[in-house]
Coordinates of C-alpha atoms and ligand atoms in Angstrom, one line a residue:
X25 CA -7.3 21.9 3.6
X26 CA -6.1 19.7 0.9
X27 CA -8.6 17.3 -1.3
X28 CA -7.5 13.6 -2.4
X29 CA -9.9 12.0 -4.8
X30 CA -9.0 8.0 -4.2
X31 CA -10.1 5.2 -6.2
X32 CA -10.2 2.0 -5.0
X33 CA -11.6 3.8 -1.4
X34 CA -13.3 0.4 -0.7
X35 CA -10.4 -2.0 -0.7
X36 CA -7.4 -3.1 1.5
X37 CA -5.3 0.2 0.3
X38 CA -8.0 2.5 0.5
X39 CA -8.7 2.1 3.7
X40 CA -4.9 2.5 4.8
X41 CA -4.6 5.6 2.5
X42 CA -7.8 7.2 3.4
X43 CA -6.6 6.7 7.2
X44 CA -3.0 8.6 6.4
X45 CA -5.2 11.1 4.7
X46 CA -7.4 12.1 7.5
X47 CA -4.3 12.2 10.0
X48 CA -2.9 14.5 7.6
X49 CA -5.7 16.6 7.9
X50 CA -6.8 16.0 3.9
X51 CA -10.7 16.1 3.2
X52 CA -11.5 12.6 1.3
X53 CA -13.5 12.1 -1.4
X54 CA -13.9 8.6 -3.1
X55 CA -15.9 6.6 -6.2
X56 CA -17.8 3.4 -5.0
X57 CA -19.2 1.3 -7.2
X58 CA -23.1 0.7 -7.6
X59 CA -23.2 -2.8 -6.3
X60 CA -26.6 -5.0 -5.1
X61 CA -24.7 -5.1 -1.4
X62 CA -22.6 -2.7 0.4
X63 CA -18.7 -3.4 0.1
X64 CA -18.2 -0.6 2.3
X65 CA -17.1 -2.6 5.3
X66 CA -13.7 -0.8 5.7
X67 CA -14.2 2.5 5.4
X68 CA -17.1 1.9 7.8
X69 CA -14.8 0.3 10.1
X70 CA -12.6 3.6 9.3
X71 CA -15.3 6.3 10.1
X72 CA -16.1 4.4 13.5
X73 CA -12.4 4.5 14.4
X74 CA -11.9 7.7 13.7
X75 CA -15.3 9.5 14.4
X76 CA -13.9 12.8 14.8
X77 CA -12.9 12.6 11.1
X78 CA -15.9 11.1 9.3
X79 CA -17.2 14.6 8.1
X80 CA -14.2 14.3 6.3
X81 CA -14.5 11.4 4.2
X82 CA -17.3 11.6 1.2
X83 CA -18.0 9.2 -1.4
X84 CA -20.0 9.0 -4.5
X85 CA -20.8 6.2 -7.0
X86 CA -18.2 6.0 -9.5
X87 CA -17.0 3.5 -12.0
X88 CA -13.3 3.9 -13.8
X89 CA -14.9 2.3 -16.7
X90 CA -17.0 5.6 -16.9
X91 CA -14.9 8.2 -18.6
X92 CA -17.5 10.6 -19.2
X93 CA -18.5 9.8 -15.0
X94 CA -14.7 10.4 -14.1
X95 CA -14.5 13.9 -15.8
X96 CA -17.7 15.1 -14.5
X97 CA -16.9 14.0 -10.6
X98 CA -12.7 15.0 -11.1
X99 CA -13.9 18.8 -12.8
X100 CA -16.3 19.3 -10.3
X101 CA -14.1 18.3 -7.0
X102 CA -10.8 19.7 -8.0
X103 CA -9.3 18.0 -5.8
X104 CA -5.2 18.0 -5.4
X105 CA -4.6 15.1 -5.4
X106 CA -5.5 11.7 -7.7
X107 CA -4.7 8.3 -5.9
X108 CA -5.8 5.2 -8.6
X109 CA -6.3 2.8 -6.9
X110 CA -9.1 0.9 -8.5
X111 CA -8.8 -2.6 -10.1
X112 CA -9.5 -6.0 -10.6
X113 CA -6.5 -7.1 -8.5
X114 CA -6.8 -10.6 -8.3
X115 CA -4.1 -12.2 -10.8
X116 CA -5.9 -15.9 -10.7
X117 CA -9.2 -14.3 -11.5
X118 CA -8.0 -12.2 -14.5
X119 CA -7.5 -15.1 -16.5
X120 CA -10.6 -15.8 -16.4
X121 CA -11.8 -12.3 -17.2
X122 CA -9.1 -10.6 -19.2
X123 CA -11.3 -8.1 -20.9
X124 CA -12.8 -6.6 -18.1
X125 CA -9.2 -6.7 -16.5
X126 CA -8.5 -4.5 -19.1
X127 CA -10.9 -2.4 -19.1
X128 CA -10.7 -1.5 -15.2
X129 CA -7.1 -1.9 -15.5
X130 CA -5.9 -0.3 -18.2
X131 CA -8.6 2.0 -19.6
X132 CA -9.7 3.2 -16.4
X133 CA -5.9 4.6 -15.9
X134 CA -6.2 6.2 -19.0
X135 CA -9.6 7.7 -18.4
X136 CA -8.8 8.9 -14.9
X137 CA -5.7 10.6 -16.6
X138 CA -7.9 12.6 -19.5
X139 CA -9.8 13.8 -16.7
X140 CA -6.5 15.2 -14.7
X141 CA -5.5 16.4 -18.1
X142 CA -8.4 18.2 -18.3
X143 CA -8.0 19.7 -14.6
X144 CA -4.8 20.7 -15.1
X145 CA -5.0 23.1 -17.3
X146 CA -7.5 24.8 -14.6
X147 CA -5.5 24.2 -11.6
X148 CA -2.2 22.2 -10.8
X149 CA -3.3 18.1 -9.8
X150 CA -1.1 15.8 -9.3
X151 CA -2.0 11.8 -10.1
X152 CA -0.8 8.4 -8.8
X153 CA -1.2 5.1 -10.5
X154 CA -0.7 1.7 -8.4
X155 CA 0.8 -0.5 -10.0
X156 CA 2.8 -3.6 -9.5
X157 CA 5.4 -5.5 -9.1
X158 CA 3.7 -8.2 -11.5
X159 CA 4.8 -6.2 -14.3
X160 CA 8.2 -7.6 -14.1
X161 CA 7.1 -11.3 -14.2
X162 CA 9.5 -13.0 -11.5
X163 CA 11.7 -14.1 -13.7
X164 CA 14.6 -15.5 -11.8
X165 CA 16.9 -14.2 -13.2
X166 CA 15.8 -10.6 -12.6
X167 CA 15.9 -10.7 -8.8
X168 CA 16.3 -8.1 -7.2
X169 CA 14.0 -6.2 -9.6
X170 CA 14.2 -2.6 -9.7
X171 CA 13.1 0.8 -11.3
X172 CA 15.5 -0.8 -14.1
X173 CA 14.3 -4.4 -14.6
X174 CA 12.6 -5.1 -17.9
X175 CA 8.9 -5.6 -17.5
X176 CA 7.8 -9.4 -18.5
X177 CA 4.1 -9.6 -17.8
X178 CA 2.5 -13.2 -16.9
X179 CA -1.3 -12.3 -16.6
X180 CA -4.0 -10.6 -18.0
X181 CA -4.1 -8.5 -14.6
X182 CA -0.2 -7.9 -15.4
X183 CA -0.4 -6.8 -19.5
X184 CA -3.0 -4.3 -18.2
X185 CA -1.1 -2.7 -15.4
X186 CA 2.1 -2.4 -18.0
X187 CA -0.2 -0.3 -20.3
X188 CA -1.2 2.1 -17.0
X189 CA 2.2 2.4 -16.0
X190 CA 3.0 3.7 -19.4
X191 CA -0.1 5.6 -20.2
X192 CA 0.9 7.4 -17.1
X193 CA 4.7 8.2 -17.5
X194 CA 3.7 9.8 -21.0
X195 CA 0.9 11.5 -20.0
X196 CA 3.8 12.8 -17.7
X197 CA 6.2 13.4 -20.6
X198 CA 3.4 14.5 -22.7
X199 CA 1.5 17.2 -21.4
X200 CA 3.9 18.0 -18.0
X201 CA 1.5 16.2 -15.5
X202 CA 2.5 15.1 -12.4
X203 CA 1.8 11.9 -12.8
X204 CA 3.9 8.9 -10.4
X205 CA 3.9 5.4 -10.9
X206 CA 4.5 3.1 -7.3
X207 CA 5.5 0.0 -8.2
X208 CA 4.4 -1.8 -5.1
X209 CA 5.2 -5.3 -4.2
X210 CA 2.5 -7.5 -2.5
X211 CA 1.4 -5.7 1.0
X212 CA -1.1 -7.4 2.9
X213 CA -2.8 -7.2 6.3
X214 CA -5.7 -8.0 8.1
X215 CA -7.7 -6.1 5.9
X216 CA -6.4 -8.0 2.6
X217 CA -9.2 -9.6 0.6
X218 CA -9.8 -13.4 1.7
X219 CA -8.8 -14.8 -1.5
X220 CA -5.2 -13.6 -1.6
X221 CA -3.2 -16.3 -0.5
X222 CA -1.7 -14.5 2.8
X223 CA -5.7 -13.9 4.5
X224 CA -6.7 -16.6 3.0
X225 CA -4.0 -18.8 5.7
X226 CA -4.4 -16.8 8.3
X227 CA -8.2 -17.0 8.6
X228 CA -7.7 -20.9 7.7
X229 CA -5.4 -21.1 10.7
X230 CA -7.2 -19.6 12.9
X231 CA -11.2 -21.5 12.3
X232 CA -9.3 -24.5 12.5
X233 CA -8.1 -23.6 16.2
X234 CA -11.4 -22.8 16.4
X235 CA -13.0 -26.2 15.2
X236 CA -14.8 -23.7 12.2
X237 CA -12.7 -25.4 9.7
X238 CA -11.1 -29.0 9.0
X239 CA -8.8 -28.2 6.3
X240 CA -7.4 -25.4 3.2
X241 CA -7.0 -26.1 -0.1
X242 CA -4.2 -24.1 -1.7
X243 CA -2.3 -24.3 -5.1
X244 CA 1.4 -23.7 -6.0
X245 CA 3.3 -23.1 -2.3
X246 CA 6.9 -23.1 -4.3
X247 CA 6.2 -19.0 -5.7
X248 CA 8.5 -16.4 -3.6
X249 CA 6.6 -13.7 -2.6
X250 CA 8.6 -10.3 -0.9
X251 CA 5.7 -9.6 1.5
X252 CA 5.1 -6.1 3.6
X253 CA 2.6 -4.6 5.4
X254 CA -0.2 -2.3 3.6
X255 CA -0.3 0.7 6.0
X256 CA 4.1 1.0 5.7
X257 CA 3.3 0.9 1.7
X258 CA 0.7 3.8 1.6
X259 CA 3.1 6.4 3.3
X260 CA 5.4 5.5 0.1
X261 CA 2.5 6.7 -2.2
X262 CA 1.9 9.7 -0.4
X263 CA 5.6 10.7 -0.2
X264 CA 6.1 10.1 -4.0
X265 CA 3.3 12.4 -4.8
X266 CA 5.0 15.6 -2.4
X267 CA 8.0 15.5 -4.4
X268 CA 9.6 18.3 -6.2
X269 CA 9.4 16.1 -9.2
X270 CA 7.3 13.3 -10.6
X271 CA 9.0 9.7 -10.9
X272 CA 8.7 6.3 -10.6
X273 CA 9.3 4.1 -7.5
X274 CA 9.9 0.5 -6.6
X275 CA 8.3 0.4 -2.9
X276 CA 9.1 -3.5 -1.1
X277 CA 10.9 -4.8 1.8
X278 CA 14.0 -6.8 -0.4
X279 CA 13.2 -10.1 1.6
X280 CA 11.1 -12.6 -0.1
X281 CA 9.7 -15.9 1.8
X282 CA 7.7 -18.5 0.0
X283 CA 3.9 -19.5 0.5
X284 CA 4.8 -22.6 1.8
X285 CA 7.3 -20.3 4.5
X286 CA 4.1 -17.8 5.0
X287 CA 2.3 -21.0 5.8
X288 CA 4.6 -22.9 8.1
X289 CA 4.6 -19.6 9.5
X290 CA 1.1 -18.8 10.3
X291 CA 0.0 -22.2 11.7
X292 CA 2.9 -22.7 13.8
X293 CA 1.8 -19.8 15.7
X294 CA -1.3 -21.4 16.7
X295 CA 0.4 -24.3 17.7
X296 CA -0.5 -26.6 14.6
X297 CA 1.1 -28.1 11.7
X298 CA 0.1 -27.5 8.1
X299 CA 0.7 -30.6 6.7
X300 CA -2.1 -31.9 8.9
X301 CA -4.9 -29.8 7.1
X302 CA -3.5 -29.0 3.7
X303 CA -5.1 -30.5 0.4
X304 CA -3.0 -29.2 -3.1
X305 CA -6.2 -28.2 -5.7
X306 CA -5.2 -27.4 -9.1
X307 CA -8.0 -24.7 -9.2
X308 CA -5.5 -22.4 -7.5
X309 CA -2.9 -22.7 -10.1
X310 CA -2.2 -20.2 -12.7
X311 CA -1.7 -20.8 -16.6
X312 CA 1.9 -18.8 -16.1
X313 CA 3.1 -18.3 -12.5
X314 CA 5.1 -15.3 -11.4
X315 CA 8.1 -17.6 -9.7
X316 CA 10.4 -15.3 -7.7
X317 CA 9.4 -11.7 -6.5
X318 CA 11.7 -9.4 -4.5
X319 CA 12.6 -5.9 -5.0
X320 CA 15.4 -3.1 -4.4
X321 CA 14.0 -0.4 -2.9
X322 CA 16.9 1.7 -2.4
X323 CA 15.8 4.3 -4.9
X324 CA 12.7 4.8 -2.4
X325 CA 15.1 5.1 0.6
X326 CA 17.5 7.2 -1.5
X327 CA 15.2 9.9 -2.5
X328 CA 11.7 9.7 -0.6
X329 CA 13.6 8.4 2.4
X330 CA 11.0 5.7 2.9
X331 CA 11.6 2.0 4.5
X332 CA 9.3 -0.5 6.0
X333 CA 8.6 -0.6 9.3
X334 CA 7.2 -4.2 9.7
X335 CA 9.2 -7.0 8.4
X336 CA 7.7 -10.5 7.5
X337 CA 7.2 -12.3 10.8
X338 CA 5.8 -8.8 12.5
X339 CA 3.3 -9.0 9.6
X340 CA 2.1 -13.0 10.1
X341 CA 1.6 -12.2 13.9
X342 CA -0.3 -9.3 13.5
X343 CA -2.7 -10.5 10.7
X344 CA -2.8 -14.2 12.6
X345 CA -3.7 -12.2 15.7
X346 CA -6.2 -10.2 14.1
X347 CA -7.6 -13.7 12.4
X348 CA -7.9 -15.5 15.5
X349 CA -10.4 -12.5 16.8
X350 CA -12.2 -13.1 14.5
X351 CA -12.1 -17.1 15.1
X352 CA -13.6 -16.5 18.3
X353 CA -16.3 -13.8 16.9
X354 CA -17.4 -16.9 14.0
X355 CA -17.3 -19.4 17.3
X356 CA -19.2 -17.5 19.5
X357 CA -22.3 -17.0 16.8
X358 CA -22.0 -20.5 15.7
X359 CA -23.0 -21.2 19.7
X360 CA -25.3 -18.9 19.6
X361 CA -27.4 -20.4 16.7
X362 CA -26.5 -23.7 17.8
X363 CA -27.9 -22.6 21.4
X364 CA -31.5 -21.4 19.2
X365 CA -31.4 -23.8 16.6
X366 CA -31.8 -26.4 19.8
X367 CA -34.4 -24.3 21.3
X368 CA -36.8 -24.3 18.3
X369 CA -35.9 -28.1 17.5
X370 CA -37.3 -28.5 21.4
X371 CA -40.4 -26.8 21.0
Ligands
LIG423 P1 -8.4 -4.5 -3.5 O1 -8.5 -4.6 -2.1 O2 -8.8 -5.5 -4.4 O3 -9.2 -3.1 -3.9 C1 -9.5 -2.8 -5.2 C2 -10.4 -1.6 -5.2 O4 -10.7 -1.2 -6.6 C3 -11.8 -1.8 -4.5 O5 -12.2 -0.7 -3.9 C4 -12.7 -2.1 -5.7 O6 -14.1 -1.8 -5.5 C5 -12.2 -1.1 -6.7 N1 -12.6 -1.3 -8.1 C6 -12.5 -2.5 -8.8 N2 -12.9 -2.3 -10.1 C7 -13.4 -1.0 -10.1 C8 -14.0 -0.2 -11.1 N3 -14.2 -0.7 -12.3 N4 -14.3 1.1 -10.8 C9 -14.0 1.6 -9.6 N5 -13.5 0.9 -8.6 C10 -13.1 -0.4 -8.9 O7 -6.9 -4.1 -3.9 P2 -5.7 -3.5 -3.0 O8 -4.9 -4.6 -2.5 O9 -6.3 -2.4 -2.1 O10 -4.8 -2.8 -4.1 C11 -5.0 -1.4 -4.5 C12 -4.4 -1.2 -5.9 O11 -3.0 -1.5 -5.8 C13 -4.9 -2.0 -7.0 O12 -4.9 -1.3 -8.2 C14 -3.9 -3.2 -7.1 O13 -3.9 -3.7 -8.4 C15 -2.7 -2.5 -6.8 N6 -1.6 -3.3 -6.2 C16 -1.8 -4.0 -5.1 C17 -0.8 -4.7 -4.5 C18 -1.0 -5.5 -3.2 O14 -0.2 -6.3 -2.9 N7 -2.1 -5.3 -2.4 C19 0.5 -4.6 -5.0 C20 0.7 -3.8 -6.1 C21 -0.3 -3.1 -6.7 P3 -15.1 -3.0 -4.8 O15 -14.9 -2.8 -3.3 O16 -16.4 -2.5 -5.3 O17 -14.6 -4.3 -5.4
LIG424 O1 -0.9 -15.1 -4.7 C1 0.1 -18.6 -4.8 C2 -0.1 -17.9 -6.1 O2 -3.1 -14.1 -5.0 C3 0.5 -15.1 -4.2 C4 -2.2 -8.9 -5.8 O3 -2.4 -7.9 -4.7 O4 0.2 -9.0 -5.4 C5 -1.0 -9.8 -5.4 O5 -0.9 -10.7 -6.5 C6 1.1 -16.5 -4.6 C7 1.0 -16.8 -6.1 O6 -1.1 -12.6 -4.8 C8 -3.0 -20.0 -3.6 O7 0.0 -18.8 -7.2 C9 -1.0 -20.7 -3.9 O8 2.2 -17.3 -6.5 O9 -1.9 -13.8 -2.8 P1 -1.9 -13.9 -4.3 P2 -0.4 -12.2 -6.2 O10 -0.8 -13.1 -7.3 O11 1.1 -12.2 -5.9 C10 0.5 -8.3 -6.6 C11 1.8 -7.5 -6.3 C12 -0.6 -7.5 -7.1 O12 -0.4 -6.5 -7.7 C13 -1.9 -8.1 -7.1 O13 -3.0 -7.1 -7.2 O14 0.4 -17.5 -3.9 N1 -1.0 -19.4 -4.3 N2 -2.2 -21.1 -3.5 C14 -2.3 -18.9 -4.1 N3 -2.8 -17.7 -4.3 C15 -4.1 -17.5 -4.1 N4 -4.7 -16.3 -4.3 N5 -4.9 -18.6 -3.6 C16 -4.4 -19.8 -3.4 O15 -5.1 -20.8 -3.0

């Protein structure tokens, strides 16, 4: 049986990767970080779909920020395979916190990679490193960006994913490690965190149906976005890593929409118009905007023989479907309460 060590097991991609795993018959293991509450919701939600395959999944308390942690938990695992996936990943947010961006970003790439270093000279390991297509800045001018494009980072989040990406192709070059960059393009789902501008419109459109919500605040709807779905996007990172080779791929669908497309979109198909309940809040501006994203992938279709599955207006359904469940779940407590609330006021 083969062992993945993921990082990152708690969020969006984790739980899509660890999922492909455990199909694949891989035995799991994953850092979670010490935190006051559990942010293990979805690889809960994982081990309950897939109960015959929870003895399978293991995770620990890691940090990427801990080199010393890293080594100890990578040299006593040994597993085969290294998925990074860990980061601060919100682009707005790392702004405001560059220097930890950095650090979980950037150092923790490196770190992670000492440790494979370390493993390698024990037993072959091979090591992917998520990053982004952020790293090439959106300039318009560079669309469709490629393997080839020039890297032009606008963030904090992106300055700290350009120094993984290289820290991991020399550590390649270096010391013969296979070591892969994916250089995804946004993928979301119903999974994606709620402050990423694709959940955060679908949940808005759906608690509005509901009567849960009156109206969503949003920032710049102009930015061009070439959106695919997560669980298309981690079959890409598993093919790159059972290559002959190690290399670097750009993974995206070649089609980019704009938010203000996304949200059009999403509302219509609850049968309501945006413009009713929109309200444009500087807050959710950035200091530099990435302007136009949309990537070639024909290296990935060339050589891994990977394409996506699920194209743009596929994706909106599913994730306003899976928002409007929800909806009804957040309508049907709020009755509830209201049903008890009136009870005690009564007595
Ligand atoms: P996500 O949902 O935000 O998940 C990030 C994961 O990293 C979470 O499990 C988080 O743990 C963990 N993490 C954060 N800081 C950490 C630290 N210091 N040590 C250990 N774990 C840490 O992100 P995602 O969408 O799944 O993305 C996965 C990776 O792909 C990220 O590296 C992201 O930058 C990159 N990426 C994403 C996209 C995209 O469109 N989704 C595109 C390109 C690249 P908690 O649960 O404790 O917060
Ligand atoms: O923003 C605009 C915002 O935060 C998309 C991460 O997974 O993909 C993601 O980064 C666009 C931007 O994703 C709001 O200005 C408008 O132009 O959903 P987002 P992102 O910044 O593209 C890349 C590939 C990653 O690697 C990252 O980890 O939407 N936008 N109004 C807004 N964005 C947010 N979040 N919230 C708003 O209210």
């Amino acid at each position: 049986m083969k062992r993945a060590f993921v990082t990152g097991i708690t969020g969006q991609d984790g739980y899509y990767l660890t999922r492909l795993l455990l199909e694949k018959g891989y035995d799991v293991q994953g850092i979670v970080r010490r935190t006051s509450s559990m942010t293990r919701r979805r690889i809960d939600q994982l081990k309950d779909e897939m109960p015959e395959c929870a003895d399978r999944i293991t995770m620990q308390y890691g940090d990427v920020t801990d080199a010393a942690g890293l080594i100890r938990v990578v040299m006593e695992l040994e597993p085969d395979e290294i998925y990074n996936l860990a980061a601060q990943s919100h682009v707005r947010v790392s702004f405001d916190k560059p220097a930890y961006t950095q650090s979980a970003n950037a150092d923790g790439c490196l770190n992670l990679l000492e440790a494979v270093r370390l493993l390698n000279q024990r037993k072959p390991v091979r090591f992917y490193q998520a990053s982004t297509s952020e790293m090439f800045g959106g300039l318009p001018e560079t669309v469709p960006q490629s393997e080839q494009t020039r890297f032009h980072p606008r963030s904090p989040y992106a300055t700290a994913k350009v120094a993984a990406f290289h820290h991991t192709v020399n550590y390649r070059e270096a010391y013969g490690l296979f070591a892969c960059n994916g250089i995804l393009f946004n993928h979301e789902s119903p999974l994606r965190g709620e402050n990423f501008v694709t959940r955060k419109i679908t949940l808005a459109a759906a608690r509005i149906k509901e009567g849960l919500q009156s109206e969503l605040s949003l920032g710049n709807l102009d930015a061009l976005r070439d959106w695919g779905y997560a669980a298309d996007y981690v079959e890409a990172m598993w093919m790159m890593m059972q290559q002959d080779d190690p290399d670097d791929f750009v993974i995206a669908t070649g089609v980019s929409h704009s938010v203000r497309e996304f949200l059009e979109e999403a509302f219509s198909r609850v049968g309501l118009d945006y413009q009713d309940y929109l309200r444009i809040d500087q807050k959710y501006f950035r200091p530099t905007e990435v302007e136009q994203l949309c990537g070639d992938p024909s290296k990935a279709r060339d050589v891994l023989g990977w394409e996506p599955k699920t194209d743009f207006y596929q994706l909106v359904q599913l994730m306003v479907d899976h928002d409007c469940e929800v909806a009804k779940h957040e309508r049907l407590y709020e009755d509830i309460r209201g049903q008890v609330e009136a009870r005690e006021t009564w007595r």
